[in-house]
Amino acid sequence: MDCQEANGNISRFIDDGLTGDELSAFLLHIDTCRECYEELETNYLIKESLSRLEVEEGASFNIHEELHKKLKVCEQLVGLHNIALLSRRVILLIAALCVGICIVSMYL
């Protein structure tokens, strides 16, 4: 993912609109590109601050920490998604091997 695509996905990330490979690519880019991370942080701070001011007047909050936690949770979700994909591939491989063994044993 390049910077232009990452910047285009910032709002979707904040609104929990990215999933799967899109989320994985976004997180990887944000983790390696300081400029895009700063853009994400700025957008997140603005959006969350405005929504909190409307709902929680006078309440204190740590939006930097909340963004950090959101990024960590999303990284964990991507990890689980990757494990699920790997599990499916292993199951398909085992099934293919079983079919292959059955076919070979029919001709022996």
Short mmCIF file of C-alpha atoms in Angstrom, two decimals:
data_model
loop_
_atom_site.label_atom_id
_atom_site.label_comp_id
_atom_site.label_asym_id
_atom_site.label_seq_id
_atom_site.Cartn_x
_atom_site.Cartn_y
_atom_site.Cartn_z
CA MET A 1 0.00 0.00 0.00
CA ASP A 2 1.33 3.44 -0.87
CA CYS A 3 0.84 6.70 1.02
CA GLN A 4 -2.03 7.89 -1.16
CA GLU A 5 -3.98 4.68 -0.63
CA ALA A 6 -3.20 4.66 3.10
CA ASN A 7 -4.39 8.25 3.48
CA GLY A 8 -7.56 7.33 1.59
CA ASN A 9 -8.19 4.52 4.09
CA ILE A 10 -7.66 6.52 7.29
CA SER A 11 -11.35 7.36 7.78
CA ARG A 12 -12.36 3.78 7.03
CA PHE A 13 -9.85 2.54 9.61
CA ILE A 14 -11.09 4.95 12.26
CA ASP A 15 -14.68 3.85 11.55
CA ASP A 16 -13.69 0.14 11.67
CA GLY A 17 -14.34 -0.23 7.95
CA LEU A 18 -11.16 -2.10 6.99
CA THR A 19 -10.95 -5.88 7.20
CA GLY A 20 -8.72 -8.73 6.12
CA ASP A 21 -5.97 -7.99 3.65
CA GLU A 22 -6.91 -4.30 3.43
CA LEU A 23 -6.50 -3.92 7.18
CA SER A 24 -3.25 -5.87 7.15
CA ALA A 25 -1.76 -3.72 4.38
CA PHE A 26 -2.92 -0.53 6.10
CA LEU A 27 -1.38 -1.52 9.44
CA LEU A 28 1.89 -2.51 7.79
CA HIS A 29 2.08 0.82 5.98
CA ILE A 30 1.17 2.85 9.08
CA ASP A 31 3.79 0.94 11.05
CA THR A 32 6.54 1.75 8.54
CA CYS A 33 5.58 5.25 7.35
CA ARG A 34 5.91 7.99 9.94
CA GLU A 35 4.12 10.59 7.79
CA CYS A 36 1.04 8.41 7.33
CA TYR A 37 1.02 7.49 11.02
CA GLU A 38 1.04 11.18 11.90
CA GLU A 39 -1.83 11.77 9.45
CA LEU A 40 -3.76 8.91 11.08
CA GLU A 41 -3.05 10.28 14.53
CA THR A 42 -4.19 13.78 13.55
CA ASN A 43 -7.41 12.52 11.97
CA TYR A 44 -8.10 10.20 14.92
CA LEU A 45 -7.51 12.97 17.45
CA ILE A 46 -9.79 15.39 15.62
CA LYS A 47 -12.61 12.90 15.10
CA GLU A 48 -12.51 11.47 18.61
CA SER A 49 -12.09 14.86 20.28
CA LEU A 50 -15.08 16.30 18.46
CA SER A 51 -17.28 13.32 19.25
CA ARG A 52 -16.22 13.37 22.91
CA LEU A 53 -16.85 17.09 23.28
CA GLU A 54 -20.39 16.59 22.07
CA VAL A 55 -21.05 13.67 24.41
CA GLU A 56 -18.76 14.07 27.42
CA GLU A 57 -18.29 17.74 28.19
CA GLY A 58 -15.52 18.22 30.71
CA ALA A 59 -14.43 14.58 30.67
CA SER A 60 -10.72 13.81 30.37
CA PHE A 61 -9.41 11.16 28.01
CA ASN A 62 -6.16 9.96 26.49
CA ILE A 63 -6.78 9.71 22.77
CA HIS A 64 -3.13 8.90 21.96
CA GLU A 65 -3.36 5.81 24.18
CA GLU A 66 -6.74 4.86 22.69
CA LEU A 67 -5.31 5.01 19.15
CA HIS A 68 -2.36 2.88 20.24
CA LYS A 69 -4.76 0.30 21.74
CA LYS A 70 -6.92 0.32 18.59
CA LEU A 71 -3.84 -0.34 16.44
CA LYS A 72 -2.77 -3.22 18.72
CA VAL A 73 -6.25 -4.80 18.65
CA CYS A 74 -6.32 -4.54 14.86
CA GLU A 75 -2.87 -6.13 14.62
CA GLN A 76 -4.15 -9.03 16.75
CA LEU A 77 -7.20 -9.38 14.49
CA VAL A 78 -4.96 -9.50 11.43
CA GLY A 79 -2.87 -12.19 13.15
CA LEU A 80 -5.98 -14.25 13.85
CA HIS A 81 -7.13 -13.76 10.27
CA ASN A 82 -3.76 -15.01 9.00
CA ILE A 83 -3.92 -18.05 11.31
CA ALA A 84 -7.41 -18.85 10.01
CA LEU A 85 -6.19 -18.62 6.40
CA LEU A 86 -3.24 -20.88 7.17
CA SER A 87 -5.52 -23.39 8.91
CA ARG A 88 -7.81 -23.49 5.87
CA ARG A 89 -4.84 -24.09 3.59
CA VAL A 90 -3.55 -26.92 5.78
CA ILE A 91 -7.01 -28.54 5.84
CA LEU A 92 -7.28 -28.27 2.05
CA LEU A 93 -3.80 -29.77 1.67
CA ILE A 94 -4.71 -32.69 3.94
CA ALA A 95 -7.95 -33.22 2.02
CA ALA A 96 -6.05 -33.18 -1.28
CA LEU A 97 -3.54 -35.70 0.07
CA CYS A 98 -6.38 -37.98 1.20
CA VAL A 99 -8.00 -37.79 -2.23
CA GLY A 100 -4.63 -38.51 -3.84
CA ILE A 101 -4.04 -41.52 -1.60
CA CYS A 102 -7.52 -42.85 -2.37
CA ILE A 103 -6.96 -42.48 -6.12
CA VAL A 104 -3.54 -44.16 -5.98
CA SER A 105 -4.84 -47.02 -3.82
CA MET A 106 -7.68 -47.65 -6.32
CA TYR A 107 -5.14 -48.38 -9.06
CA LEU A 108 -2.84 -50.59 -6.98
#
